[in-house]
Coordinates of C-alpha atoms in Angstrom, one line a residue:
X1 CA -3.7 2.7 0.0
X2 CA -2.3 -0.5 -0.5
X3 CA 0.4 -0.2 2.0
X4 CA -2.5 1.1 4.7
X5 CA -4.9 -1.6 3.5
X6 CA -2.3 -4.2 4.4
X7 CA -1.2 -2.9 7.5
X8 CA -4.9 -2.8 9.0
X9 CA -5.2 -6.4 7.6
X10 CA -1.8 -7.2 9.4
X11 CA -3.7 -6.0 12.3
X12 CA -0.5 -3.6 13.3
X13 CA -3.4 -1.4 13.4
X14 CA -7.2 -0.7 13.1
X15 CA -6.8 2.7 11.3
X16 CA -4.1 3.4 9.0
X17 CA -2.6 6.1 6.5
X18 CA 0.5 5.7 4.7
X19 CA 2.3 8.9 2.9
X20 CA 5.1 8.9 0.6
X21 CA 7.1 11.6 -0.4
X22 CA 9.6 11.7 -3.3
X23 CA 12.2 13.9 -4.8
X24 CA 13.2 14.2 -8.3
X25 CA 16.7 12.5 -9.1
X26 CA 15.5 9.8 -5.9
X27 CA 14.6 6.7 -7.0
X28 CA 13.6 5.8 -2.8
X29 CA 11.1 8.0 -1.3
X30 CA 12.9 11.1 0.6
X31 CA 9.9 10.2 3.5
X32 CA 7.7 7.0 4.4
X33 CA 5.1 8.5 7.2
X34 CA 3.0 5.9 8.7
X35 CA -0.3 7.5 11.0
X36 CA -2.2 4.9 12.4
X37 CA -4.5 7.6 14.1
X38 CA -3.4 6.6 17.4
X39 CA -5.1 2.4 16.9
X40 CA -1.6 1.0 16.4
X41 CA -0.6 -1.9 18.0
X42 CA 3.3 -1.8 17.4
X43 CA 5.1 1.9 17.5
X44 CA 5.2 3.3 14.4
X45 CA 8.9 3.8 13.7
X46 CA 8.7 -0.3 13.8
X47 CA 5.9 0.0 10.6
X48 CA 7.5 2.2 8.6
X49 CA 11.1 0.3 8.9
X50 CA 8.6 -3.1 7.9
X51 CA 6.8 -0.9 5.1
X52 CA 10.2 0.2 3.8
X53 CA 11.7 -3.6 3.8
X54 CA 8.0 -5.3 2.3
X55 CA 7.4 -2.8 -0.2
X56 CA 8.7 -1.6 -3.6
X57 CA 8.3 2.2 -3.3
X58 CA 10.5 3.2 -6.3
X59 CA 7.8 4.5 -8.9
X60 CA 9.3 1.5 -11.1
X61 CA 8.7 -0.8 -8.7
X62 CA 5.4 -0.4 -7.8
X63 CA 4.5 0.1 -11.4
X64 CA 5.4 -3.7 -11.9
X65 CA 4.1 -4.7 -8.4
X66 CA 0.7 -3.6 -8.7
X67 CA 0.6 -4.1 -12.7
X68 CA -0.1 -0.8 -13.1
X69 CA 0.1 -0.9 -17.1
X70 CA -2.8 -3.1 -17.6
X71 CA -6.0 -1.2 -19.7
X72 CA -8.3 -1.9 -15.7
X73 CA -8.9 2.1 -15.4
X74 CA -12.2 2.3 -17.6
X75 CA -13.9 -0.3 -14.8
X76 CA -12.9 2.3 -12.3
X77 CA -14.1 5.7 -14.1
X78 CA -17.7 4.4 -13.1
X79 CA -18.8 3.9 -9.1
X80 CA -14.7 3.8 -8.2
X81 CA -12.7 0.5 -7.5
X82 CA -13.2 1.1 -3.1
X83 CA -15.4 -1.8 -1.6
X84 CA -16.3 -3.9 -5.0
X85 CA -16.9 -7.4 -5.2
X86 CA -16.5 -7.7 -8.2
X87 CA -13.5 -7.0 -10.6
X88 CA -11.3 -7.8 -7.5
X89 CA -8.5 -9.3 -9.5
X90 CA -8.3 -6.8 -11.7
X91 CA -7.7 -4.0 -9.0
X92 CA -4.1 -5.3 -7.8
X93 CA -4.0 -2.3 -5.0
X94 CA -7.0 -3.9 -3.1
X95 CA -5.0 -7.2 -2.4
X96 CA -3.8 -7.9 1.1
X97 CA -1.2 -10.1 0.2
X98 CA 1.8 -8.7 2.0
X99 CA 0.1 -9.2 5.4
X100 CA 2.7 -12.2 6.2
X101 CA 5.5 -10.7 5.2
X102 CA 4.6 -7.5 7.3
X103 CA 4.4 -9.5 10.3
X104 CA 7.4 -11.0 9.9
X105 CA 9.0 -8.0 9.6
X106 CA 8.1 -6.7 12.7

């Protein structure tokens, strides 16, 4: 979600879904598939190649990226964490902050 989320804020697309798939003994995911549902602006070889290069996606790495070891999942047993207002900060995979660096990759 986070990878999506900054894609459509990139505005490489208006729709986006972003699956990774991972093998055990490989660190890197084994498959980075990009569908932008056909509302992509740049071909999708070019997003996934900018997703690869802007993202962490070892499990380690995103672990430290998004701060995943923080006590924030009680806030989000209750209503979900998707579209709140509050509590922003503390959800670090609703940030668009990689939107720069996603267009520069491109």
């Amino acid at each position: 979600m986070y990878a999506a989320k900054n894609i459509v804020a990139a505005k490489l697309a208006d729709r986006c879904e972003v699956q990774l798939a991972y093998a055990i003994g490989y660190p890197e995911p084994v498959s980075v598939l990009v569908d932008t549902f056909g509302t992509g602006k740049v071909p999708h070889d070019k997003i996934e190649k900018a997703v690869r290069k802007v993202f962490g996606l070892r499990p380690a790495e995103i672990i430290k990226g998004l701060n995943l070891l923080r006590p924030v999942y009680e806030a989000t047993s209750a209503y979900g964490h998707f579209g709140r207002t509050t509590q922003l900060d503390s959800f670090t995979w609703e940030r668009c902050d990689k939107v720069g660096s996603l267009r520069d990759a491109i």
